[in-house]
Each structure stands twice: as C-alpha cells, then as structure tokens.
Amino acid sequence: MKNTAKKMTVLLGAFVLTACAGSGDTTSGGAASIPTNTNFYAHWVHSFEEQNGQKTPNIFRVKDSRQFPPSRFRMEFGFDPNGQCNYKYLSPVDAHEMRDCVYTKIGNKVYIYDQAGALLKHISFTLQSPASKDRMVMTYGVAEPVKAVAKEGEKPAVKKQ
C-alpha cells in the first residue's frame, strides 16, 4: 500500500509540474496571460557542429531550419505549449526512437519526466537564453524542483524556484 501511495504521489507531482509548463514565459495577469516567448515550442535538433569542439553550451536548431550532416546519434526534443514533449532515446543497440514525455518549464529550467512521472535528470536542462526563432542554447542539468509533501487526500504542492 505504501508503495502504491508513493507512486501516486510521484505521478501527481509530475502532473502538477506539467500544469506549470511554460510558467516562466508568461506575462503577469493570471491564467489568461499570453506567452511572451513562444519560440520554445518547436522540434529542436542538436547542432553540435556549431559548437566548435566545445562540450557546452549545447546549440539546438529547429528541425526544418537546415540540412543536418549525417550523424550516428543526434539528440532531438519536441515541446508543445500544453506540457507534452518527446525526445530521441539513445538506444544501446542503435535503434534510436522518439519517446513521449511531459515537461515543466520554471524560469530557465526545463524538467523532463517520463510517462510514469519520473524525472529524467540526464536530459533535463537549463536554457542559457530565451529560445529564438531558430536557435536554442542550453546546458544539461537542473536541480530537482522543490516539492511539498502532500498529506493523504491532498494534491501535492510545488514551490517555484
């Protein structure tokens, strides 16, 4: 029973975080606010050739913005305004595929969760600047969001960083 309650708390936490998706991109004014930067909501492809041999920051370009050279693996992310996303899964047998996920964006931090609600730390990232029309600059890594512990029967609360 404890294990089920723990899983439910994690899952509910992910849904609460998903409800905050894009919260760092809105003007003040409540739920009807208009996003000020909708450029983030696109399909992004890692353009590592532009990094001139540097590991970070990582440069991503909109998928159809250019012809990318052949690569054994090229990371991709797709984000929509409703908190849904997908990412390219690096398969150990080179059978790479796009996998569904959910995300929340708090300020410049992008937290990515699998469908079971587990934080995918290895692909969650920090934006170095707001995404432009065709360029996103980021570094992998985020601290886990601060979560309040929910009492039985209550929804978990999330504190913004």
PDB file of C-alpha atoms in Angstrom:
ATOM      1  CA  MET A   1       0.000   0.000   0.000  1.00  0.00           C
ATOM      2  CA  LYS A   2       2.835   2.402   0.856  1.00  0.00           C
ATOM      3  CA  ASN A   3       4.477   1.693  -2.495  1.00  0.00           C
ATOM      4  CA  THR A   4       1.237   2.486  -4.354  1.00  0.00           C
ATOM      5  CA  ALA A   5       0.789   5.735  -2.396  1.00  0.00           C
ATOM      6  CA  LYS A   6       4.385   6.712  -3.178  1.00  0.00           C
ATOM      7  CA  LYS A   7       3.881   6.061  -6.897  1.00  0.00           C
ATOM      8  CA  MET A   8       0.652   8.082  -6.865  1.00  0.00           C
ATOM      9  CA  THR A   9       2.421  10.985  -5.135  1.00  0.00           C
ATOM     10  CA  VAL A  10       5.191  10.962  -7.757  1.00  0.00           C
ATOM     11  CA  LEU A  11       2.678  10.771 -10.595  1.00  0.00           C
ATOM     12  CA  LEU A  12       0.511  13.553  -9.162  1.00  0.00           C
ATOM     13  CA  GLY A  13       3.637  15.642  -8.635  1.00  0.00           C
ATOM     14  CA  ALA A  14       4.519  15.274 -12.305  1.00  0.00           C
ATOM     15  CA  PHE A  15       1.023  16.331 -13.336  1.00  0.00           C
ATOM     16  CA  VAL A  16       1.152  19.364 -11.058  1.00  0.00           C
ATOM     17  CA  LEU A  17       4.505  20.304 -12.561  1.00  0.00           C
ATOM     18  CA  THR A  18       3.088  19.767 -16.041  1.00  0.00           C
ATOM     19  CA  ALA A  19       0.319  22.222 -15.222  1.00  0.00           C
ATOM     20  CA  CYS A  20       3.073  24.798 -14.653  1.00  0.00           C
ATOM     21  CA  ALA A  21       4.557  24.201 -18.121  1.00  0.00           C
ATOM     22  CA  GLY A  22       5.814  27.410 -19.590  1.00  0.00           C
ATOM     23  CA  SER A  23       5.182  29.311 -16.350  1.00  0.00           C
ATOM     24  CA  GLY A  24       8.388  31.246 -16.802  1.00  0.00           C
ATOM     25  CA  ASP A  25       7.273  32.511 -20.213  1.00  0.00           C
ATOM     26  CA  THR A  26       4.078  34.356 -19.393  1.00  0.00           C
ATOM     27  CA  THR A  27       3.294  37.945 -18.715  1.00  0.00           C
ATOM     28  CA  SER A  28       1.667  38.819 -15.412  1.00  0.00           C
ATOM     29  CA  GLY A  29      -2.077  38.578 -15.416  1.00  0.00           C
ATOM     30  CA  GLY A  30      -3.072  35.079 -14.347  1.00  0.00           C
ATOM     31  CA  ALA A  31      -4.303  32.093 -16.308  1.00  0.00           C
ATOM     32  CA  ALA A  32      -5.301  34.144 -19.345  1.00  0.00           C
ATOM     33  CA  SER A  33      -1.753  35.508 -19.782  1.00  0.00           C
ATOM     34  CA  ILE A  34      -0.291  35.460 -23.252  1.00  0.00           C
ATOM     35  CA  PRO A  35       3.120  33.792 -23.594  1.00  0.00           C
ATOM     36  CA  THR A  36       5.841  36.328 -24.380  1.00  0.00           C
ATOM     37  CA  ASN A  37       8.199  33.758 -25.944  1.00  0.00           C
ATOM     38  CA  THR A  38       6.535  31.024 -27.968  1.00  0.00           C
ATOM     39  CA  ASN A  39       9.765  30.174 -29.821  1.00  0.00           C
ATOM     40  CA  PHE A  40      10.497  27.388 -27.313  1.00  0.00           C
ATOM     41  CA  TYR A  41       7.527  25.348 -28.581  1.00  0.00           C
ATOM     42  CA  ALA A  42       9.180  23.606 -31.524  1.00  0.00           C
ATOM     43  CA  HIS A  43      11.040  20.466 -32.582  1.00  0.00           C
ATOM     44  CA  TRP A  44      14.738  21.033 -31.762  1.00  0.00           C
ATOM     45  CA  VAL A  45      17.754  19.145 -33.152  1.00  0.00           C
ATOM     46  CA  HIS A  46      21.260  19.243 -31.664  1.00  0.00           C
ATOM     47  CA  SER A  47      23.554  21.167 -33.987  1.00  0.00           C
ATOM     48  CA  PHE A  48      26.843  20.121 -32.383  1.00  0.00           C
ATOM     49  CA  GLU A  49      28.825  21.177 -35.451  1.00  0.00           C
ATOM     50  CA  GLU A  50      28.227  24.800 -34.392  1.00  0.00           C
ATOM     51  CA  GLN A  51      29.857  24.255 -31.001  1.00  0.00           C
ATOM     52  CA  ASN A  52      33.383  24.331 -32.477  1.00  0.00           C
ATOM     53  CA  GLY A  53      34.507  21.324 -30.427  1.00  0.00           C
ATOM     54  CA  GLN A  54      33.172  22.722 -27.146  1.00  0.00           C
ATOM     55  CA  LYS A  55      31.032  20.408 -24.970  1.00  0.00           C
ATOM     56  CA  THR A  56      28.837  23.227 -23.652  1.00  0.00           C
ATOM     57  CA  PRO A  57      26.719  25.114 -24.165  1.00  0.00           C
ATOM     58  CA  ASN A  58      24.704  22.893 -26.482  1.00  0.00           C
ATOM     59  CA  ILE A  59      23.238  24.519 -29.576  1.00  0.00           C
ATOM     60  CA  PHE A  60      19.928  23.281 -30.976  1.00  0.00           C
ATOM     61  CA  ARG A  61      18.225  24.365 -34.189  1.00  0.00           C
ATOM     62  CA  VAL A  62      14.637  23.983 -35.354  1.00  0.00           C
ATOM     63  CA  LYS A  63      14.316  20.664 -37.188  1.00  0.00           C
ATOM     64  CA  ASP A  64      13.483  22.007 -40.663  1.00  0.00           C
ATOM     65  CA  SER A  65      15.785  25.054 -40.487  1.00  0.00           C
ATOM     66  CA  ARG A  66      18.701  23.324 -42.223  1.00  0.00           C
ATOM     67  CA  GLN A  67      20.093  20.093 -43.623  1.00  0.00           C
ATOM     68  CA  PHE A  68      21.994  18.392 -40.789  1.00  0.00           C
ATOM     69  CA  PRO A  69      25.033  16.295 -41.725  1.00  0.00           C
ATOM     70  CA  PRO A  70      24.755  12.535 -41.148  1.00  0.00           C
ATOM     71  CA  SER A  71      25.391  11.532 -37.549  1.00  0.00           C
ATOM     72  CA  ARG A  72      25.324   8.304 -35.595  1.00  0.00           C
ATOM     73  CA  PHE A  73      23.126   9.988 -32.961  1.00  0.00           C
ATOM     74  CA  ARG A  74      21.713  13.491 -32.852  1.00  0.00           C
ATOM     75  CA  MET A  75      19.614  14.495 -29.828  1.00  0.00           C
ATOM     76  CA  GLU A  76      16.155  15.890 -30.550  1.00  0.00           C
ATOM     77  CA  PHE A  77      13.397  17.403 -28.412  1.00  0.00           C
ATOM     78  CA  GLY A  78       9.863  18.438 -29.296  1.00  0.00           C
ATOM     79  CA  PHE A  79       7.880  20.724 -26.952  1.00  0.00           C
ATOM     80  CA  ASP A  80       4.274  21.891 -27.131  1.00  0.00           C
ATOM     81  CA  PRO A  81       2.598  24.593 -25.014  1.00  0.00           C
ATOM     82  CA  ASN A  82       0.458  22.033 -23.122  1.00  0.00           C
ATOM     83  CA  GLY A  83       3.367  20.330 -21.324  1.00  0.00           C
ATOM     84  CA  GLN A  84       3.709  17.400 -23.736  1.00  0.00           C
ATOM     85  CA  CYS A  85       7.067  16.592 -25.269  1.00  0.00           C
ATOM     86  CA  ASN A  86       9.125  13.909 -26.924  1.00  0.00           C
ATOM     87  CA  TYR A  87      12.843  13.216 -27.080  1.00  0.00           C
ATOM     88  CA  LYS A  88      15.195  10.998 -29.020  1.00  0.00           C
ATOM     89  CA  TYR A  89      16.065   7.953 -26.953  1.00  0.00           C
ATOM     90  CA  LEU A  90      19.675   6.806 -27.232  1.00  0.00           C
ATOM     91  CA  SER A  91      19.291   3.059 -27.645  1.00  0.00           C
ATOM     92  CA  PRO A  92      22.265   0.858 -26.743  1.00  0.00           C
ATOM     93  CA  VAL A  93      21.655  -1.147 -29.950  1.00  0.00           C
ATOM     94  CA  ASP A  94      21.432   1.914 -32.242  1.00  0.00           C
ATOM     95  CA  ALA A  95      17.647   1.537 -32.572  1.00  0.00           C
ATOM     96  CA  HIS A  96      17.082   5.175 -31.583  1.00  0.00           C
ATOM     97  CA  GLU A  97      13.466   6.310 -31.362  1.00  0.00           C
ATOM     98  CA  MET A  98      11.379   9.272 -30.279  1.00  0.00           C
ATOM     99  CA  ARG A  99       9.759   8.719 -26.860  1.00  0.00           C
ATOM    100  CA  ASP A 100       6.877  10.626 -25.304  1.00  0.00           C
ATOM    101  CA  CYS A 101       7.400  12.654 -22.144  1.00  0.00           C
ATOM    102  CA  VAL A 102       5.945  15.549 -20.170  1.00  0.00           C
ATOM    103  CA  TYR A 103       7.806  18.639 -19.070  1.00  0.00           C
ATOM    104  CA  THR A 104       7.535  21.726 -16.976  1.00  0.00           C
ATOM    105  CA  LYS A 105       9.457  24.938 -17.528  1.00  0.00           C
ATOM    106  CA  ILE A 106      10.190  27.020 -14.454  1.00  0.00           C
ATOM    107  CA  GLY A 107      12.151  30.116 -15.373  1.00  0.00           C
ATOM    108  CA  ASN A 108      15.052  28.892 -17.493  1.00  0.00           C
ATOM    109  CA  LYS A 109      14.920  25.313 -16.125  1.00  0.00           C
ATOM    110  CA  VAL A 110      13.235  22.583 -18.191  1.00  0.00           C
ATOM    111  CA  TYR A 111      12.289  19.473 -16.188  1.00  0.00           C
ATOM    112  CA  ILE A 112      11.533  16.419 -18.340  1.00  0.00           C
ATOM    113  CA  TYR A 113       9.575  13.443 -16.963  1.00  0.00           C
ATOM    114  CA  ASP A 114       8.841  10.017 -18.411  1.00  0.00           C
ATOM    115  CA  GLN A 115       5.233   8.827 -18.749  1.00  0.00           C
ATOM    116  CA  ALA A 116       5.370   7.266 -15.255  1.00  0.00           C
ATOM    117  CA  GLY A 117       6.269  10.638 -13.706  1.00  0.00           C
ATOM    118  CA  ALA A 118       9.980  10.008 -13.019  1.00  0.00           C
ATOM    119  CA  LEU A 119      12.303  12.969 -13.577  1.00  0.00           C
ATOM    120  CA  LEU A 120      14.745  12.300 -16.437  1.00  0.00           C
ATOM    121  CA  LYS A 121      17.715  14.160 -14.935  1.00  0.00           C
ATOM    122  CA  HIS A 122      20.096  13.211 -17.754  1.00  0.00           C
ATOM    123  CA  ILE A 123      18.055  15.128 -20.357  1.00  0.00           C
ATOM    124  CA  SER A 124      16.544  17.908 -18.222  1.00  0.00           C
ATOM    125  CA  PHE A 125      18.313  21.178 -18.945  1.00  0.00           C
ATOM    126  CA  THR A 126      18.879  24.868 -18.293  1.00  0.00           C
ATOM    127  CA  LEU A 127      18.343  27.429 -21.057  1.00  0.00           C
ATOM    128  CA  GLN A 128      21.250  29.856 -21.381  1.00  0.00           C
ATOM    129  CA  SER A 129      18.992  32.446 -23.023  1.00  0.00           C
ATOM    130  CA  PRO A 130      15.398  32.506 -24.286  1.00  0.00           C
ATOM    131  CA  ALA A 131      14.919  30.421 -27.432  1.00  0.00           C
ATOM    132  CA  SER A 132      14.985  32.455 -30.619  1.00  0.00           C
ATOM    133  CA  LYS A 133      13.015  31.702 -33.769  1.00  0.00           C
ATOM    134  CA  ASP A 134      15.522  29.059 -34.895  1.00  0.00           C
ATOM    135  CA  ARG A 135      18.152  28.682 -32.114  1.00  0.00           C
ATOM    136  CA  MET A 136      18.108  27.290 -28.575  1.00  0.00           C
ATOM    137  CA  VAL A 137      21.221  27.321 -26.359  1.00  0.00           C
ATOM    138  CA  MET A 138      21.223  25.104 -23.279  1.00  0.00           C
ATOM    139  CA  THR A 139      23.290  23.056 -20.864  1.00  0.00           C
ATOM    140  CA  TYR A 140      22.220  19.712 -19.457  1.00  0.00           C
ATOM    141  CA  GLY A 141      21.467  19.574 -15.768  1.00  0.00           C
ATOM    142  CA  VAL A 142      18.959  21.019 -13.312  1.00  0.00           C
ATOM    143  CA  ALA A 143      18.416  20.779  -9.581  1.00  0.00           C
ATOM    144  CA  GLU A 144      15.241  18.906  -8.662  1.00  0.00           C
ATOM    145  CA  PRO A 145      12.287  21.238  -8.118  1.00  0.00           C
ATOM    146  CA  VAL A 146      11.309  21.828  -4.507  1.00  0.00           C
ATOM    147  CA  LYS A 147       8.156  19.844  -3.699  1.00  0.00           C
ATOM    148  CA  ALA A 148       5.961  19.998  -0.645  1.00  0.00           C
ATOM    149  CA  VAL A 149       4.900  16.646   0.806  1.00  0.00           C
ATOM    150  CA  ALA A 150       1.188  16.007   0.293  1.00  0.00           C
ATOM    151  CA  LYS A 151      -1.000  14.696   3.059  1.00  0.00           C
ATOM    152  CA  GLU A 152      -3.281  11.815   2.190  1.00  0.00           C
ATOM    153  CA  GLY A 153      -6.186  13.044   0.060  1.00  0.00           C
ATOM    154  CA  GLU A 154      -4.477  16.347  -0.928  1.00  0.00           C
ATOM    155  CA  LYS A 155      -2.804  17.271  -4.165  1.00  0.00           C
ATOM    156  CA  PRO A 156       0.975  17.800  -3.864  1.00  0.00           C
ATOM    157  CA  ALA A 157       2.098  21.415  -3.998  1.00  0.00           C
ATOM    158  CA  VAL A 158       5.144  22.624  -5.908  1.00  0.00           C
ATOM    159  CA  LYS A 159       7.161  25.685  -4.964  1.00  0.00           C
ATOM    160  CA  LYS A 160       8.630  27.684  -7.832  1.00  0.00           C
ATOM    161  CA  GLN A 161      12.347  28.264  -7.692  1.00  0.00           C
TER     162      GLN A 161
END
